[in-house]
Amino acid sequence: ILNVEQSPQSLHVQEGDSTNFTCSFPSSNFYALHWYRWETAKSPEALFVMTLNGDEKKKGRISATLNTKEGYSYLYIKGSQPEDSATYLCASVNYGGSQGNLIFGKGTKLSVKP
Amino acid sequence: EAQVTQNPRYLITVTGKKLTVTCSQNMNHEYMSWYRQDPGLGLRQIYYSMNVEVTDKGDVPEGYKVSRKEKRNFPLILESPSPNQTSLYFCATTSTGSYNEQFFGPGTRLTVL
């Protein structure tokens, strides 16, 4: 059974704090690792799709790194703002599963206080 | 505008009353999925479809049916809803050209009394 674990489950930070959270995923038969941002009352939207070991992607104040050999990815938010409050989901895609099958973690819920 | 639409967005129903949640996409994606999201459990795949007339069970298919008669539509059918199917449901399409990036619909919040 493939498992994707995210930690912490929830996080409360002050505006301006930098923060990071972790996603661990099965490293065998790795194909891709996705990060999604999910705001309350909306649907999840892709932040990053990562495929290469050592890859680092950045979008504004948010960045992510990927280690496919050991099976983990970090998401960093620099200088958190209240609008960053959301649940951040990671999802692993591995060869051997049916095309398109993602295994989602349970998410990290981030709350940023003004 | 590329989008995935779902209807209804909210539904309160009673046990045993058949219902259908529709899903439609205009991105010409072959692969579509249905997920349910429950507190503490994350997103779990119910059913998926790799193309027209090709559907298969995901992780939690019990109590659900799907059909894929056309590429753009992928309805979720609850023949006899039960309270444990109260959940938030998402339809999604997959972009195989983007390492299976998912594009989600707006969600349907279903309550079964």
PDB file of C-alpha atoms in Angstrom:
ATOM      1  CA  ILE A   1       0.000   0.000   0.000  1.00  0.00           C
ATOM      2  CA  LEU A   2       1.381   3.374  -0.999  1.00  0.00           C
ATOM      3  CA  ASN A   3       1.248   6.050   1.676  1.00  0.00           C
ATOM      4  CA  VAL A   4       1.866   9.762   1.528  1.00  0.00           C
ATOM      5  CA  GLU A   5       2.436  11.455   4.873  1.00  0.00           C
ATOM      6  CA  GLN A   6       2.392  15.165   5.577  1.00  0.00           C
ATOM      7  CA  SER A   7       3.532  16.986   8.686  1.00  0.00           C
ATOM      8  CA  PRO A   8       2.582  18.887  10.607  1.00  0.00           C
ATOM      9  CA  GLN A   9      -1.157  18.384  10.366  1.00  0.00           C
ATOM     10  CA  SER A  10      -1.755  22.055  11.166  1.00  0.00           C
ATOM     11  CA  LEU A  11       0.315  25.131  11.717  1.00  0.00           C
ATOM     12  CA  HIS A  12      -0.445  28.559  13.158  1.00  0.00           C
ATOM     13  CA  VAL A  13       2.015  31.340  12.406  1.00  0.00           C
ATOM     14  CA  GLN A  14       2.133  35.118  12.639  1.00  0.00           C
ATOM     15  CA  GLU A  15       2.189  37.319   9.587  1.00  0.00           C
ATOM     16  CA  GLY A  16       5.776  37.710   8.435  1.00  0.00           C
ATOM     17  CA  ASP A  17       6.962  34.355   9.786  1.00  0.00           C
ATOM     18  CA  SER A  18       8.589  31.938   7.405  1.00  0.00           C
ATOM     19  CA  THR A  19       7.445  28.365   7.602  1.00  0.00           C
ATOM     20  CA  ASN A  20       7.924  24.979   6.040  1.00  0.00           C
ATOM     21  CA  PHE A  21       6.255  21.609   5.986  1.00  0.00           C
ATOM     22  CA  THR A  22       7.067  18.132   4.859  1.00  0.00           C
ATOM     23  CA  CYS A  23       5.675  15.509   2.520  1.00  0.00           C
ATOM     24  CA  SER A  24       7.059  11.973   2.537  1.00  0.00           C
ATOM     25  CA  PHE A  25       6.138   9.586  -0.241  1.00  0.00           C
ATOM     26  CA  PRO A  26       7.101   6.166  -1.635  1.00  0.00           C
ATOM     27  CA  SER A  27      10.427   6.523  -3.428  1.00  0.00           C
ATOM     28  CA  SER A  28      10.102   3.302  -5.434  1.00  0.00           C
ATOM     29  CA  ASN A  29       8.750   3.664  -8.981  1.00  0.00           C
ATOM     30  CA  PHE A  30       8.536   7.418  -8.527  1.00  0.00           C
ATOM     31  CA  TYR A  31       6.955   9.397 -11.373  1.00  0.00           C
ATOM     32  CA  ALA A  32       5.930  12.800 -10.011  1.00  0.00           C
ATOM     33  CA  LEU A  33       5.174  14.753  -6.847  1.00  0.00           C
ATOM     34  CA  HIS A  34       2.488  17.417  -6.793  1.00  0.00           C
ATOM     35  CA  TRP A  35       1.766  20.235  -4.353  1.00  0.00           C
ATOM     36  CA  TYR A  36      -1.727  21.723  -4.266  1.00  0.00           C
ATOM     37  CA  ARG A  37      -3.055  24.723  -2.435  1.00  0.00           C
ATOM     38  CA  TRP A  38      -6.607  24.428  -1.170  1.00  0.00           C
ATOM     39  CA  GLU A  39      -8.362  27.489   0.169  1.00  0.00           C
ATOM     40  CA  THR A  40     -11.541  27.171   2.192  1.00  0.00           C
ATOM     41  CA  ALA A  41     -14.679  26.993   0.046  1.00  0.00           C
ATOM     42  CA  LYS A  42     -12.613  26.580  -3.112  1.00  0.00           C
ATOM     43  CA  SER A  43     -11.123  23.602  -4.929  1.00  0.00           C
ATOM     44  CA  PRO A  44      -7.482  22.506  -4.819  1.00  0.00           C
ATOM     45  CA  GLU A  45      -5.200  24.139  -7.360  1.00  0.00           C
ATOM     46  CA  ALA A  46      -1.771  22.923  -8.402  1.00  0.00           C
ATOM     47  CA  LEU A  47       1.197  24.860  -7.063  1.00  0.00           C
ATOM     48  CA  PHE A  48       4.036  22.683  -8.282  1.00  0.00           C
ATOM     49  CA  VAL A  49       4.518  19.505 -10.282  1.00  0.00           C
ATOM     50  CA  MET A  50       7.965  18.072  -9.610  1.00  0.00           C
ATOM     51  CA  THR A  51       9.706  15.162 -11.242  1.00  0.00           C
ATOM     52  CA  LEU A  52      13.491  15.402 -10.920  1.00  0.00           C
ATOM     53  CA  ASN A  53      15.574  14.537  -7.886  1.00  0.00           C
ATOM     54  CA  GLY A  54      17.073  17.711  -6.448  1.00  0.00           C
ATOM     55  CA  ASP A  55      14.543  19.872  -8.241  1.00  0.00           C
ATOM     56  CA  GLU A  56      13.592  23.167  -6.655  1.00  0.00           C
ATOM     57  CA  LYS A  57      10.620  25.201  -7.824  1.00  0.00           C
ATOM     58  CA  LYS A  58       9.543  28.676  -6.825  1.00  0.00           C
ATOM     59  CA  LYS A  59       6.405  30.749  -7.194  1.00  0.00           C
ATOM     60  CA  GLY A  60       6.643  34.125  -5.506  1.00  0.00           C
ATOM     61  CA  ARG A  61       7.263  33.539  -1.788  1.00  0.00           C
ATOM     62  CA  ILE A  62       6.559  29.819  -2.013  1.00  0.00           C
ATOM     63  CA  SER A  63       9.151  27.250  -2.988  1.00  0.00           C
ATOM     64  CA  ALA A  64       9.469  23.476  -2.916  1.00  0.00           C
ATOM     65  CA  THR A  65      12.297  20.971  -3.022  1.00  0.00           C
ATOM     66  CA  LEU A  66      12.295  17.320  -3.989  1.00  0.00           C
ATOM     67  CA  ASN A  67      14.373  14.323  -2.920  1.00  0.00           C
ATOM     68  CA  THR A  68      13.198  11.286  -4.851  1.00  0.00           C
ATOM     69  CA  LYS A  69      15.874   8.937  -3.484  1.00  0.00           C
ATOM     70  CA  GLU A  70      14.740   9.290   0.112  1.00  0.00           C
ATOM     71  CA  GLY A  71      11.140  10.141  -0.703  1.00  0.00           C
ATOM     72  CA  TYR A  72      10.488  13.584   0.716  1.00  0.00           C
ATOM     73  CA  SER A  73       9.597  17.087  -0.404  1.00  0.00           C
ATOM     74  CA  TYR A  74       9.579  20.346   1.541  1.00  0.00           C
ATOM     75  CA  LEU A  75       7.328  23.322   0.920  1.00  0.00           C
ATOM     76  CA  TYR A  76       8.620  26.681   2.149  1.00  0.00           C
ATOM     77  CA  ILE A  77       6.706  29.928   2.559  1.00  0.00           C
ATOM     78  CA  LYS A  78       8.788  33.012   3.145  1.00  0.00           C
ATOM     79  CA  GLY A  79       7.209  35.910   5.027  1.00  0.00           C
ATOM     80  CA  SER A  80       3.756  34.340   5.442  1.00  0.00           C
ATOM     81  CA  GLN A  81       0.750  36.534   4.719  1.00  0.00           C
ATOM     82  CA  PRO A  82      -2.871  36.003   5.813  1.00  0.00           C
ATOM     83  CA  GLU A  83      -3.779  35.151   2.217  1.00  0.00           C
ATOM     84  CA  ASP A  84      -1.422  32.152   2.462  1.00  0.00           C
ATOM     85  CA  SER A  85      -3.876  30.555   4.879  1.00  0.00           C
ATOM     86  CA  ALA A  86      -4.972  27.331   3.219  1.00  0.00           C
ATOM     87  CA  THR A  87      -4.511  23.595   3.313  1.00  0.00           C
ATOM     88  CA  TYR A  88      -1.458  22.440   1.385  1.00  0.00           C
ATOM     89  CA  LEU A  89      -1.760  18.979  -0.121  1.00  0.00           C
ATOM     90  CA  CYS A  90       0.940  16.868  -1.624  1.00  0.00           C
ATOM     91  CA  ALA A  91       0.283  13.926  -3.904  1.00  0.00           C
ATOM     92  CA  SER A  92       2.556  11.217  -5.235  1.00  0.00           C
ATOM     93  CA  VAL A  93       2.293   9.544  -8.614  1.00  0.00           C
ATOM     94  CA  ASN A  94       4.178   6.277  -8.960  1.00  0.00           C
ATOM     95  CA  TYR A  95       4.675   3.924 -11.883  1.00  0.00           C
ATOM     96  CA  GLY A  96       2.683   0.765 -11.606  1.00  0.00           C
ATOM     97  CA  GLY A  97      -0.526   2.467 -10.597  1.00  0.00           C
ATOM     98  CA  SER A  98      -3.182   3.275 -13.128  1.00  0.00           C
ATOM     99  CA  GLN A  99      -2.510   6.315 -15.230  1.00  0.00           C
ATOM    100  CA  GLY A 100      -3.522   9.431 -13.379  1.00  0.00           C
ATOM    101  CA  ASN A 101      -3.792   7.822  -9.980  1.00  0.00           C
ATOM    102  CA  LEU A 102      -2.467  10.149  -7.359  1.00  0.00           C
ATOM    103  CA  ILE A 103      -2.063   9.252  -3.712  1.00  0.00           C
ATOM    104  CA  PHE A 104      -2.830  12.308  -1.632  1.00  0.00           C
ATOM    105  CA  GLY A 105      -1.524  13.130   1.796  1.00  0.00           C
ATOM    106  CA  LYS A 106      -3.968  14.459   4.370  1.00  0.00           C
ATOM    107  CA  GLY A 107      -2.635  17.971   4.070  1.00  0.00           C
ATOM    108  CA  THR A 108      -1.096  20.642   6.268  1.00  0.00           C
ATOM    109  CA  LYS A 109      -3.541  23.343   7.305  1.00  0.00           C
ATOM    110  CA  LEU A 110      -1.791  26.688   7.580  1.00  0.00           C
ATOM    111  CA  SER A 111      -3.318  29.634   9.437  1.00  0.00           C
ATOM    112  CA  VAL A 112      -1.545  32.977   9.251  1.00  0.00           C
ATOM    113  CA  LYS A 113      -2.589  35.560  11.839  1.00  0.00           C
ATOM    114  CA  PRO A 114      -2.329  39.237  10.932  1.00  0.00           C
TER     115      PRO A 114
ATOM    116  CA  GLU B   1     -11.787  29.287 -20.195  1.00  0.00           C
ATOM    117  CA  ALA B   2     -10.644  25.796 -19.268  1.00  0.00           C
ATOM    118  CA  GLN B   3     -12.819  24.469 -16.493  1.00  0.00           C
ATOM    119  CA  VAL B   4     -14.429  21.573 -14.690  1.00  0.00           C
ATOM    120  CA  THR B   5     -18.007  22.097 -13.582  1.00  0.00           C
ATOM    121  CA  GLN B   6     -20.060  20.142 -11.080  1.00  0.00           C
ATOM    122  CA  ASN B   7     -23.740  20.247 -10.217  1.00  0.00           C
ATOM    123  CA  PRO B   8     -25.276  20.595  -7.785  1.00  0.00           C
ATOM    124  CA  ARG B   9     -22.864  22.429  -5.521  1.00  0.00           C
ATOM    125  CA  TYR B  10     -24.877  21.649  -2.415  1.00  0.00           C
ATOM    126  CA  LEU B  11     -27.397  18.896  -1.824  1.00  0.00           C
ATOM    127  CA  ILE B  12     -29.306  17.665   1.197  1.00  0.00           C
ATOM    128  CA  THR B  13     -31.161  14.423   0.653  1.00  0.00           C
ATOM    129  CA  VAL B  14     -32.559  11.458   2.538  1.00  0.00           C
ATOM    130  CA  THR B  15     -31.375   7.896   2.829  1.00  0.00           C
ATOM    131  CA  GLY B  16     -32.249   5.758  -0.164  1.00  0.00           C
ATOM    132  CA  LYS B  17     -33.198   8.489  -2.605  1.00  0.00           C
ATOM    133  CA  LYS B  18     -31.157   8.038  -5.779  1.00  0.00           C
ATOM    134  CA  LEU B  19     -29.096  11.027  -6.865  1.00  0.00           C
ATOM    135  CA  THR B  20     -26.622  11.991  -9.560  1.00  0.00           C
ATOM    136  CA  VAL B  21     -23.844  14.546  -9.357  1.00  0.00           C
ATOM    137  CA  THR B  22     -22.828  15.742 -12.785  1.00  0.00           C
ATOM    138  CA  CYS B  23     -19.310  16.619 -13.881  1.00  0.00           C
ATOM    139  CA  SER B  24     -18.320  18.211 -17.148  1.00  0.00           C
ATOM    140  CA  GLN B  25     -14.963  19.375 -18.531  1.00  0.00           C
ATOM    141  CA  ASN B  26     -13.976  21.376 -21.586  1.00  0.00           C
ATOM    142  CA  MET B  27     -10.248  20.547 -21.574  1.00  0.00           C
ATOM    143  CA  ASN B  28     -10.506  17.447 -23.749  1.00  0.00           C
ATOM    144  CA  HIS B  29      -8.781  15.366 -21.089  1.00  0.00           C
ATOM    145  CA  GLU B  30      -9.202  11.631 -21.394  1.00  0.00           C
ATOM    146  CA  TYR B  31      -8.719  10.861 -17.728  1.00  0.00           C
ATOM    147  CA  MET B  32     -11.284  11.880 -15.112  1.00  0.00           C
ATOM    148  CA  SER B  33     -11.756  11.010 -11.447  1.00  0.00           C
ATOM    149  CA  TRP B  34     -14.113  11.402  -8.536  1.00  0.00           C
ATOM    150  CA  TYR B  35     -12.796  12.021  -5.039  1.00  0.00           C
ATOM    151  CA  ARG B  36     -14.390  12.425  -1.672  1.00  0.00           C
ATOM    152  CA  GLN B  37     -12.889  14.488   1.097  1.00  0.00           C
ATOM    153  CA  ASP B  38     -13.597  13.738   4.735  1.00  0.00           C
ATOM    154  CA  PRO B  39     -12.056  15.390   7.813  1.00  0.00           C
ATOM    155  CA  GLY B  40      -8.904  13.607   8.894  1.00  0.00           C
ATOM    156  CA  LEU B  41      -8.914  11.305   5.890  1.00  0.00           C
ATOM    157  CA  GLY B  42      -7.816  13.513   3.027  1.00  0.00           C
ATOM    158  CA  LEU B  43      -8.817  13.111  -0.594  1.00  0.00           C
ATOM    159  CA  ARG B  44      -9.719   9.562  -1.555  1.00  0.00           C
ATOM    160  CA  GLN B  45     -10.423   8.413  -5.071  1.00  0.00           C
ATOM    161  CA  ILE B  46     -13.834   6.832  -5.639  1.00  0.00           C
ATOM    162  CA  TYR B  47     -13.769   5.973  -9.340  1.00  0.00           C
ATOM    163  CA  TYR B  48     -11.766   6.963 -12.352  1.00  0.00           C
ATOM    164  CA  SER B  49     -12.129   6.764 -16.097  1.00  0.00           C
ATOM    165  CA  MET B  50      -9.297   6.550 -18.608  1.00  0.00           C
ATOM    166  CA  ASN B  51     -11.527   7.199 -21.608  1.00  0.00           C
ATOM    167  CA  VAL B  52     -15.038   6.858 -22.951  1.00  0.00           C
ATOM    168  CA  GLU B  53     -16.647   3.619 -21.747  1.00  0.00           C
ATOM    169  CA  VAL B  54     -13.572   2.796 -19.631  1.00  0.00           C
ATOM    170  CA  THR B  55     -14.093   3.133 -15.886  1.00  0.00           C
ATOM    171  CA  ASP B  56     -12.510   1.506 -12.847  1.00  0.00           C
ATOM    172  CA  LYS B  57     -12.730   1.510  -9.075  1.00  0.00           C
ATOM    173  CA  GLY B  58     -10.577   3.737  -6.968  1.00  0.00           C
ATOM    174  CA  ASP B  59      -9.915   3.344  -3.270  1.00  0.00           C
ATOM    175  CA  VAL B  60     -13.475   3.764  -1.942  1.00  0.00           C
ATOM    176  CA  PRO B  61     -15.974   2.688  -4.646  1.00  0.00           C
ATOM    177  CA  GLU B  62     -18.626   1.027  -2.465  1.00  0.00           C
ATOM    178  CA  GLY B  63     -22.043   2.620  -2.847  1.00  0.00           C
ATOM    179  CA  TYR B  64     -21.165   4.571  -5.987  1.00  0.00           C
ATOM    180  CA  LYS B  65     -21.509   4.117  -9.727  1.00  0.00           C
ATOM    181  CA  VAL B  66     -20.159   6.131 -12.622  1.00  0.00           C
ATOM    182  CA  SER B  67     -20.570   6.242 -16.363  1.00  0.00           C
ATOM    183  CA  ARG B  68     -18.537   7.733 -19.193  1.00  0.00           C
ATOM    184  CA  LYS B  69     -20.623   7.852 -22.327  1.00  0.00           C
ATOM    185  CA  GLU B  70     -18.951  10.996 -23.621  1.00  0.00           C
ATOM    186  CA  LYS B  71     -15.469  12.355 -23.126  1.00  0.00           C
ATOM    187  CA  ARG B  72     -16.572  15.559 -21.445  1.00  0.00           C
ATOM    188  CA  ASN B  73     -19.037  14.113 -18.885  1.00  0.00           C
ATOM    189  CA  PHE B  74     -18.438  11.846 -15.925  1.00  0.00           C
ATOM    190  CA  PRO B  75     -21.468  11.650 -13.619  1.00  0.00           C
ATOM    191  CA  LEU B  76     -21.336  10.129 -10.138  1.00  0.00           C
ATOM    192  CA  ILE B  77     -24.399   8.115  -9.194  1.00  0.00           C
ATOM    193  CA  LEU B  78     -25.524   7.175  -5.705  1.00  0.00           C
ATOM    194  CA  GLU B  79     -28.249   4.560  -6.183  1.00  0.00           C
ATOM    195  CA  SER B  80     -29.212   4.391  -2.511  1.00  0.00           C
ATOM    196  CA  PRO B  81     -27.403   7.064  -0.513  1.00  0.00           C
ATOM    197  CA  SER B  82     -26.614   6.454   3.123  1.00  0.00           C
ATOM    198  CA  PRO B  83     -25.502   8.862   5.869  1.00  0.00           C
ATOM    199  CA  ASN B  84     -21.890   7.646   5.628  1.00  0.00           C
ATOM    200  CA  GLN B  85     -21.806   9.133   2.139  1.00  0.00           C
ATOM    201  CA  THR B  86     -22.184  12.610   3.582  1.00  0.00           C
ATOM    202  CA  SER B  87     -19.029  14.258   2.304  1.00  0.00           C
ATOM    203  CA  LEU B  88     -17.451  16.831   0.029  1.00  0.00           C
ATOM    204  CA  TYR B  89     -17.066  15.464  -3.495  1.00  0.00           C
ATOM    205  CA  PHE B  90     -14.653  16.634  -6.168  1.00  0.00           C
ATOM    206  CA  CYS B  91     -14.535  15.747  -9.810  1.00  0.00           C
ATOM    207  CA  ALA B  92     -11.141  16.162 -11.459  1.00  0.00           C
ATOM    208  CA  THR B  93      -9.494  15.778 -14.826  1.00  0.00           C
ATOM    209  CA  THR B  94      -5.900  14.751 -15.389  1.00  0.00           C
ATOM    210  CA  SER B  95      -3.407  16.400 -17.694  1.00  0.00           C
ATOM    211  CA  THR B  96      -1.173  13.531 -18.748  1.00  0.00           C
ATOM    212  CA  GLY B  97       1.016  16.064 -20.519  1.00  0.00           C
ATOM    213  CA  SER B  98       1.776  17.683 -17.161  1.00  0.00           C
ATOM    214  CA  TYR B  99       2.741  14.594 -15.164  1.00  0.00           C
ATOM    215  CA  ASN B 100      -0.850  13.912 -14.217  1.00  0.00           C
ATOM    216  CA  GLU B 101      -1.628  17.326 -12.768  1.00  0.00           C
ATOM    217  CA  GLN B 102      -5.210  17.352 -11.510  1.00  0.00           C
ATOM    218  CA  PHE B 103      -7.764  20.029 -12.360  1.00  0.00           C
ATOM    219  CA  PHE B 104     -10.552  20.014  -9.818  1.00  0.00           C
ATOM    220  CA  GLY B 105     -14.172  21.031 -10.088  1.00  0.00           C
ATOM    221  CA  PRO B 106     -15.663  23.376  -7.475  1.00  0.00           C
ATOM    222  CA  GLY B 107     -16.901  20.569  -5.245  1.00  0.00           C
ATOM    223  CA  THR B 108     -20.307  19.248  -4.204  1.00  0.00           C
ATOM    224  CA  ARG B 109     -21.215  19.188  -0.546  1.00  0.00           C
ATOM    225  CA  LEU B 110     -23.626  16.327   0.017  1.00  0.00           C
ATOM    226  CA  THR B 111     -25.566  15.656   3.202  1.00  0.00           C
ATOM    227  CA  VAL B 112     -27.541  12.428   3.524  1.00  0.00           C
ATOM    228  CA  LEU B 113     -30.026  12.428   6.392  1.00  0.00           C
TER     229      LEU B 113
END
